[in-house]
Amino acid sequence: MLINILITFLLITNIGAVASSRLTYCIKIVAAQGVVIGILPCLIYGEFALLPIVIAIFTITVKGVIFPLLLGWSLKTAQVAREVEPLVSYPFSIITAVLIFILSFWLGSRLSLPASFCGYLLVPVAFSTIMTGLFLIVSRVKALTQVLGYLIMENGIYAFGVALLREQPLLVELGVLLDMFVAVFVMGIAIFHISREFDHIDTHVLDNLSDRIPADIRPTEET
Amino acid sequence: MIFLLVLIPFISGIMAFFLRNNPACRGLIVATAAAHSGLTAAICFMNVKTSSNWLFLDELGALFLCITSILFLAAAVYSIAFFREGPHSEDDKKQTAPVSFNTKEAAFSGCLLLFLGSMTLVIISRHFGLLWVAMEATTLASAPLIYFHRNKRSLEATWKYLLICSVGIALALLGNLFLGVAVSLSGKGNIGLIISQLDLSGSETSIPWLKAAFLFIFVGYGTKMGLAPFHTWLPDAHSEAPSLVSALLSGALLNCAFLGILRAHQVCVASGIASFSRDIFLLFGLLSMAAAAIFIFGQHDYKRLLAYSSIEHMGIMALGIGLGQTAAFGALFHVFNHSMVKGFLFFTAGNILSVYHTKEVKNVKGLIRIAPVSGILWMLGILAITGTPPFGVFFSEFIIFRSAVEQGRNITAVIYLILLAAVFIGMFLVVPEMVQGKYPEDIKRPGKKENMFRILPCLVLCGFALWLGFCVPDWLQNILQQALIILENLK
């Protein structure tokens, strides 16, 4: 029961991330997702054991505390305008999120899954989280929002992986988390540099490199 | 013993971050490269068989390990010249490099060594999860290397590389999880995701999951390998990175991603759905070759030209694996040939850049008069990479072609030939102009002799590529054949 409540919460946060127009709010949503996803392994594992607790503590620290702090820091130092600036309108984004949600439930109902998955909404919600993350990456202008989309996508993959906990060794989980930690760290630094070079973190200024524009008229310095 | 292969680069990489002495950094890179290749040679020749659940080295891995090690050694020698000539030796005229060099050299050396360590870990990991972790680590270690010049263009390239490859690799993680589902559905107990032990044949319910897993891993690692249409980061990263990094990206990193896909292919072959995975390889192989052939025409940047050529060659390798049998042998041989040739081509491109300070093809003229050795190397390299005999690349491409004809896949063979010819024409529309022609007045000649450290690695790799066209040494032949047996499950 508790598991299903948590999973539903995950679903609501997806819609919230798509619908919100403020970056700080988006970061908080991703942090909340990180905490929910951190608790999941303990509940799914059923019994009291060291392995899921270690993973849970680690996940909550990294995804729920460190990532939001890092992203908040880069938001502050880069002095970004606090709006999300979507490429598609908010109503359309919400409709897309709902469509993604329906699609993933249809997909989830057609899959044959091992016994450990059954009875949970986990798989469809995980799929919808992954696709929502992908949608955020392609539909938002700011580099920071793209990182948030990447994190939401990773959360979805992690939620799917949680159900496989018994088969996956601890080392792999830790490695995945470590990689993500470094990835977000490096991305945060990159955002800092982007804001310093271009005065803002909109990715549409990153279009100097392409094959179409001939060399003579290619703009070399853009502000 | 295998453990040391990863440990040495990692430890020296971390050490490099704390070195404040530039010659020491250079020495550390060369020493680590020498130790790595010495160890590789020892392991390959003495046939050391140590394997655990996490690390192992089969012949397929040995092939890629040899390539990475040779190329890194060459890059290490080249880096001496690169560092010695200072930060602005490879600057484009249009750009400025604002940040001081001293702090950068330590960080650059550190990242370079960590990059070597993570690539080695990809090659020798035995668990799909560990393979994934190592693959993501290669992205993170190499991103700062691409951002070396610290200007807007390199920043753009780095951001694209970081984001596109991270998303791609996240999809590969999902693929690994699907593989986990397939394993737990197969009812074969807890066998884990151990490479070379997975065999899911005869399990009806797990085959669809295995197919999905292969697709996701293919798309994920295919992004990193530069297969079209997931290749968009590749030309930018290759053209903006310092040339020795481009050489490593093209000659070693893309191969590592290829190896990741081959590991998944191995599971498919063992589980009896080889025809499915081969079709995917075939489709994306041809697609990549076609994309490269289109974009090579009218290319104005010679480093991008080489980058698209890399996409083409990744396509050829995928095509070879997709055809199977002898063509797969050709593909594995092609991996070796391509890395050697592309490695020295990028080094030579760095030499050209250090003389002309521009990446525009039309501003580079009369290379053979200004820098004769680089001019000859550039011409030879372009001849080799477009598959002109007697270089090894010709023979591996020919093996793939012959195998396609033998299998009666004439249409594939014809498309393959047309695309190869298109790339050849596209390359030779611009290259002779660069080598011959009248050189611009304002170019400073680099003195009577070109820097030895810039020339030596190119000459050695070029000689090796030529030698492979005449005879394949026994040890390589042996490794290739064993690798084919592993890949095609011919026991």
PDB file of N, CA and C in Angstrom, chain B residues 293-344:
ATOM      1  N   ALA B 293      29.022   9.945 -45.808  1.00  0.00           N
ATOM      2  CA  ALA B 293      29.283  10.263 -47.217  1.00  0.00           C
ATOM      3  C   ALA B 293      28.624  11.581 -47.599  1.00  0.00           C
ATOM      4  N   ILE B 294      27.431  11.837 -47.050  1.00  0.00           N
ATOM      5  CA  ILE B 294      26.745  13.089 -47.381  1.00  0.00           C
ATOM      6  C   ILE B 294      27.490  14.278 -46.780  1.00  0.00           C
ATOM      7  N   PHE B 295      27.889  14.160 -45.509  1.00  0.00           N
ATOM      8  CA  PHE B 295      28.446  15.330 -44.830  1.00  0.00           C
ATOM      9  C   PHE B 295      29.904  15.586 -45.192  1.00  0.00           C
ATOM     10  N   ILE B 296      30.592  14.575 -45.741  1.00  0.00           N
ATOM     11  CA  ILE B 296      31.989  14.787 -46.113  1.00  0.00           C
ATOM     12  C   ILE B 296      32.090  15.737 -47.304  1.00  0.00           C
ATOM     13  N   PHE B 297      31.070  15.709 -48.183  1.00  0.00           N
ATOM     14  CA  PHE B 297      31.089  16.608 -49.340  1.00  0.00           C
ATOM     15  C   PHE B 297      30.955  18.049 -48.879  1.00  0.00           C
ATOM     16  N   GLY B 298      31.825  18.895 -49.406  1.00  0.00           N
ATOM     17  CA  GLY B 298      31.732  20.313 -49.084  1.00  0.00           C
ATOM     18  C   GLY B 298      32.139  20.651 -47.674  1.00  0.00           C
ATOM     19  N   GLN B 299      32.846  19.770 -47.017  1.00  0.00           N
ATOM     20  CA  GLN B 299      33.278  20.037 -45.644  1.00  0.00           C
ATOM     21  C   GLN B 299      34.395  21.092 -45.650  1.00  0.00           C
ATOM     22  N   HIS B 300      34.263  22.074 -44.763  1.00  0.00           N
ATOM     23  CA  HIS B 300      35.235  23.177 -44.811  1.00  0.00           C
ATOM     24  C   HIS B 300      36.261  23.096 -43.697  1.00  0.00           C
ATOM     25  N   ASP B 301      36.152  22.114 -42.834  1.00  0.00           N
ATOM     26  CA  ASP B 301      37.015  22.022 -41.671  1.00  0.00           C
ATOM     27  C   ASP B 301      37.683  20.647 -41.725  1.00  0.00           C
ATOM     28  N   TYR B 302      39.022  20.618 -41.791  1.00  0.00           N
ATOM     29  CA  TYR B 302      39.647  19.309 -42.039  1.00  0.00           C
ATOM     30  C   TYR B 302      39.574  18.371 -40.842  1.00  0.00           C
ATOM     31  N   LYS B 303      39.434  18.934 -39.630  1.00  0.00           N
ATOM     32  CA  LYS B 303      39.262  18.006 -38.507  1.00  0.00           C
ATOM     33  C   LYS B 303      37.857  17.405 -38.488  1.00  0.00           C
ATOM     34  N   ARG B 304      36.871  18.195 -38.931  1.00  0.00           N
ATOM     35  CA  ARG B 304      35.520  17.628 -39.058  1.00  0.00           C
ATOM     36  C   ARG B 304      35.490  16.565 -40.148  1.00  0.00           C
ATOM     37  N   LEU B 305      36.299  16.796 -41.190  1.00  0.00           N
ATOM     38  CA  LEU B 305      36.400  15.810 -42.272  1.00  0.00           C
ATOM     39  C   LEU B 305      36.829  14.458 -41.691  1.00  0.00           C
ATOM     40  N   LEU B 306      37.854  14.493 -40.847  1.00  0.00           N
ATOM     41  CA  LEU B 306      38.330  13.249 -40.229  1.00  0.00           C
ATOM     42  C   LEU B 306      37.267  12.674 -39.312  1.00  0.00           C
ATOM     43  N   ALA B 307      36.519  13.566 -38.612  1.00  0.00           N
ATOM     44  CA  ALA B 307      35.483  13.086 -37.704  1.00  0.00           C
ATOM     45  C   ALA B 307      34.405  12.333 -38.480  1.00  0.00           C
ATOM     46  N   TYR B 308      33.976  12.897 -39.610  1.00  0.00           N
ATOM     47  CA  TYR B 308      32.967  12.190 -40.399  1.00  0.00           C
ATOM     48  C   TYR B 308      33.524  10.898 -40.960  1.00  0.00           C
ATOM     49  N   SER B 309      34.824  10.912 -41.281  1.00  0.00           N
ATOM     50  CA  SER B 309      35.439   9.671 -41.727  1.00  0.00           C
ATOM     51  C   SER B 309      35.372   8.611 -40.621  1.00  0.00           C
ATOM     52  N   SER B 310      35.509   9.050 -39.354  1.00  0.00           N
ATOM     53  CA  SER B 310      35.380   8.095 -38.255  1.00  0.00           C
ATOM     54  C   SER B 310      33.983   7.503 -38.213  1.00  0.00           C
ATOM     55  N   ILE B 311      32.970   8.354 -38.437  1.00  0.00           N
ATOM     56  CA  ILE B 311      31.592   7.847 -38.448  1.00  0.00           C
ATOM     57  C   ILE B 311      31.450   6.807 -39.549  1.00  0.00           C
ATOM     58  N   GLU B 312      32.041   7.108 -40.719  1.00  0.00           N
ATOM     59  CA  GLU B 312      31.982   6.164 -41.833  1.00  0.00           C
ATOM     60  C   GLU B 312      32.596   4.821 -41.426  1.00  0.00           C
ATOM     61  N   HIS B 313      33.775   4.896 -40.765  1.00  0.00           N
ATOM     62  CA  HIS B 313      34.450   3.640 -40.439  1.00  0.00           C
ATOM     63  C   HIS B 313      33.735   2.870 -39.347  1.00  0.00           C
ATOM     64  N   MET B 314      33.106   3.597 -38.403  1.00  0.00           N
ATOM     65  CA  MET B 314      32.279   2.896 -37.422  1.00  0.00           C
ATOM     66  C   MET B 314      31.148   2.163 -38.148  1.00  0.00           C
ATOM     67  N   GLY B 315      30.612   2.829 -39.179  1.00  0.00           N
ATOM     68  CA  GLY B 315      29.577   2.195 -39.991  1.00  0.00           C
ATOM     69  C   GLY B 315      30.087   0.931 -40.663  1.00  0.00           C
ATOM     70  N   ILE B 316      31.319   0.991 -41.190  1.00  0.00           N
ATOM     71  CA  ILE B 316      31.887  -0.188 -41.861  1.00  0.00           C
ATOM     72  C   ILE B 316      32.019  -1.342 -40.867  1.00  0.00           C
ATOM     73  N   MET B 317      32.490  -1.019 -39.661  1.00  0.00           N
ATOM     74  CA  MET B 317      32.641  -2.079 -38.650  1.00  0.00           C
ATOM     75  C   MET B 317      31.290  -2.699 -38.313  1.00  0.00           C
ATOM     76  N   ALA B 318      30.283  -1.835 -38.104  1.00  0.00           N
ATOM     77  CA  ALA B 318      28.950  -2.336 -37.771  1.00  0.00           C
ATOM     78  C   ALA B 318      28.427  -3.202 -38.915  1.00  0.00           C
ATOM     79  N   LEU B 319      28.674  -2.748 -40.143  1.00  0.00           N
ATOM     80  CA  LEU B 319      28.235  -3.517 -41.309  1.00  0.00           C
ATOM     81  C   LEU B 319      28.894  -4.892 -41.329  1.00  0.00           C
ATOM     82  N   GLY B 320      30.197  -4.919 -41.058  1.00  0.00           N
ATOM     83  CA  GLY B 320      30.922  -6.186 -41.056  1.00  0.00           C
ATOM     84  C   GLY B 320      30.355  -7.151 -40.029  1.00  0.00           C
ATOM     85  N   ILE B 321      30.101  -6.656 -38.814  1.00  0.00           N
ATOM     86  CA  ILE B 321      29.509  -7.521 -37.789  1.00  0.00           C
ATOM     87  C   ILE B 321      28.111  -7.962 -38.233  1.00  0.00           C
ATOM     88  N   GLY B 322      27.391  -7.040 -38.877  1.00  0.00           N
ATOM     89  CA  GLY B 322      26.046  -7.369 -39.326  1.00  0.00           C
ATOM     90  C   GLY B 322      26.032  -8.461 -40.372  1.00  0.00           C
ATOM     91  N   LEU B 323      27.050  -8.515 -41.220  1.00  0.00           N
ATOM     92  CA  LEU B 323      27.104  -9.563 -42.234  1.00  0.00           C
ATOM     93  C   LEU B 323      27.527 -10.899 -41.631  1.00  0.00           C
ATOM     94  N   GLY B 324      28.335 -10.833 -40.583  1.00  0.00           N
ATOM     95  CA  GLY B 324      28.736 -12.062 -39.909  1.00  0.00           C
ATOM     96  C   GLY B 324      29.799 -12.839 -40.677  1.00  0.00           C
ATOM     97  N   GLN B 325      30.152 -14.017 -40.149  1.00  0.00           N
ATOM     98  CA  GLN B 325      31.136 -14.920 -40.758  1.00  0.00           C
ATOM     99  C   GLN B 325      32.466 -14.227 -41.042  1.00  0.00           C
ATOM    100  N   THR B 326      32.940 -14.325 -42.308  1.00  0.00           N
ATOM    101  CA  THR B 326      34.243 -13.736 -42.628  1.00  0.00           C
ATOM    102  C   THR B 326      34.218 -12.224 -42.484  1.00  0.00           C
ATOM    103  N   ALA B 327      33.049 -11.630 -42.783  1.00  0.00           N
ATOM    104  CA  ALA B 327      32.956 -10.176 -42.695  1.00  0.00           C
ATOM    105  C   ALA B 327      33.196  -9.721 -41.258  1.00  0.00           C
ATOM    106  N   ALA B 328      32.779 -10.525 -40.290  1.00  0.00           N
ATOM    107  CA  ALA B 328      33.012 -10.151 -38.899  1.00  0.00           C
ATOM    108  C   ALA B 328      34.509 -10.140 -38.610  1.00  0.00           C
ATOM    109  N   PHE B 329      35.219 -11.104 -39.217  1.00  0.00           N
ATOM    110  CA  PHE B 329      36.683 -11.095 -39.096  1.00  0.00           C
ATOM    111  C   PHE B 329      37.240  -9.813 -39.690  1.00  0.00           C
ATOM    112  N   GLY B 330      36.719  -9.460 -40.875  1.00  0.00           N
ATOM    113  CA  GLY B 330      37.150  -8.227 -41.521  1.00  0.00           C
ATOM    114  C   GLY B 330      36.881  -7.024 -40.637  1.00  0.00           C
ATOM    115  N   ALA B 331      35.723  -7.017 -39.977  1.00  0.00           N
ATOM    116  CA  ALA B 331      35.357  -5.889 -39.128  1.00  0.00           C
ATOM    117  C   ALA B 331      36.340  -5.750 -37.971  1.00  0.00           C
ATOM    118  N   LEU B 332      36.691  -6.892 -37.351  1.00  0.00           N
ATOM    119  CA  LEU B 332      37.625  -6.835 -36.223  1.00  0.00           C
ATOM    120  C   LEU B 332      39.003  -6.347 -36.687  1.00  0.00           C
ATOM    121  N   PHE B 333      39.425  -6.838 -37.864  1.00  0.00           N
ATOM    122  CA  PHE B 333      40.694  -6.391 -38.436  1.00  0.00           C
ATOM    123  C   PHE B 333      40.608  -4.896 -38.746  1.00  0.00           C
ATOM    124  N   HIS B 334      39.424  -4.473 -39.181  1.00  0.00           N
ATOM    125  CA  HIS B 334      39.234  -3.074 -39.544  1.00  0.00           C
ATOM    126  C   HIS B 334      39.351  -2.161 -38.319  1.00  0.00           C
ATOM    127  N   VAL B 335      38.890  -2.654 -37.175  1.00  0.00           N
ATOM    128  CA  VAL B 335      39.011  -1.868 -35.951  1.00  0.00           C
ATOM    129  C   VAL B 335      40.470  -1.488 -35.738  1.00  0.00           C
ATOM    130  N   PHE B 336      41.334  -2.491 -35.904  1.00  0.00           N
ATOM    131  CA  PHE B 336      42.771  -2.271 -35.700  1.00  0.00           C
ATOM    132  C   PHE B 336      43.314  -1.274 -36.716  1.00  0.00           C
ATOM    133  N   ASN B 337      43.024  -1.541 -37.996  1.00  0.00           N
ATOM    134  CA  ASN B 337      43.549  -0.678 -39.058  1.00  0.00           C
ATOM    135  C   ASN B 337      43.081   0.757 -38.901  1.00  0.00           C
ATOM    136  N   HIS B 338      41.786   0.900 -38.653  1.00  0.00           N
ATOM    137  CA  HIS B 338      41.227   2.247 -38.567  1.00  0.00           C
ATOM    138  C   HIS B 338      41.897   3.035 -37.446  1.00  0.00           C
ATOM    139  N   SER B 339      42.087   2.389 -36.298  1.00  0.00           N
ATOM    140  CA  SER B 339      42.658   3.122 -35.167  1.00  0.00           C
ATOM    141  C   SER B 339      44.068   3.594 -35.465  1.00  0.00           C
ATOM    142  N   MET B 340      44.862   2.720 -36.094  1.00  0.00           N
ATOM    143  CA  MET B 340      46.237   3.121 -36.395  1.00  0.00           C
ATOM    144  C   MET B 340      46.237   4.320 -37.349  1.00  0.00           C
ATOM    145  N   VAL B 341      45.472   4.211 -38.441  1.00  0.00           N
ATOM    146  CA  VAL B 341      45.505   5.263 -39.449  1.00  0.00           C
ATOM    147  C   VAL B 341      44.885   6.546 -38.902  1.00  0.00           C
ATOM    148  N   LYS B 342      43.710   6.430 -38.265  1.00  0.00           N
ATOM    149  CA  LYS B 342      43.036   7.634 -37.793  1.00  0.00           C
ATOM    150  C   LYS B 342      43.849   8.309 -36.699  1.00  0.00           C
ATOM    151  N   GLY B 343      44.547   7.503 -35.908  1.00  0.00           N
ATOM    152  CA  GLY B 343      45.406   8.070 -34.885  1.00  0.00           C
ATOM    153  C   GLY B 343      46.435   9.005 -35.498  1.00  0.00           C
ATOM    154  N   PHE B 344      47.192   8.519 -36.480  1.00  0.00           N
ATOM    155  CA  PHE B 344      48.250   9.402 -37.007  1.00  0.00           C
ATOM    156  C   PHE B 344      47.678  10.509 -37.878  1.00  0.00           C
TER     157      PHE B 344
END
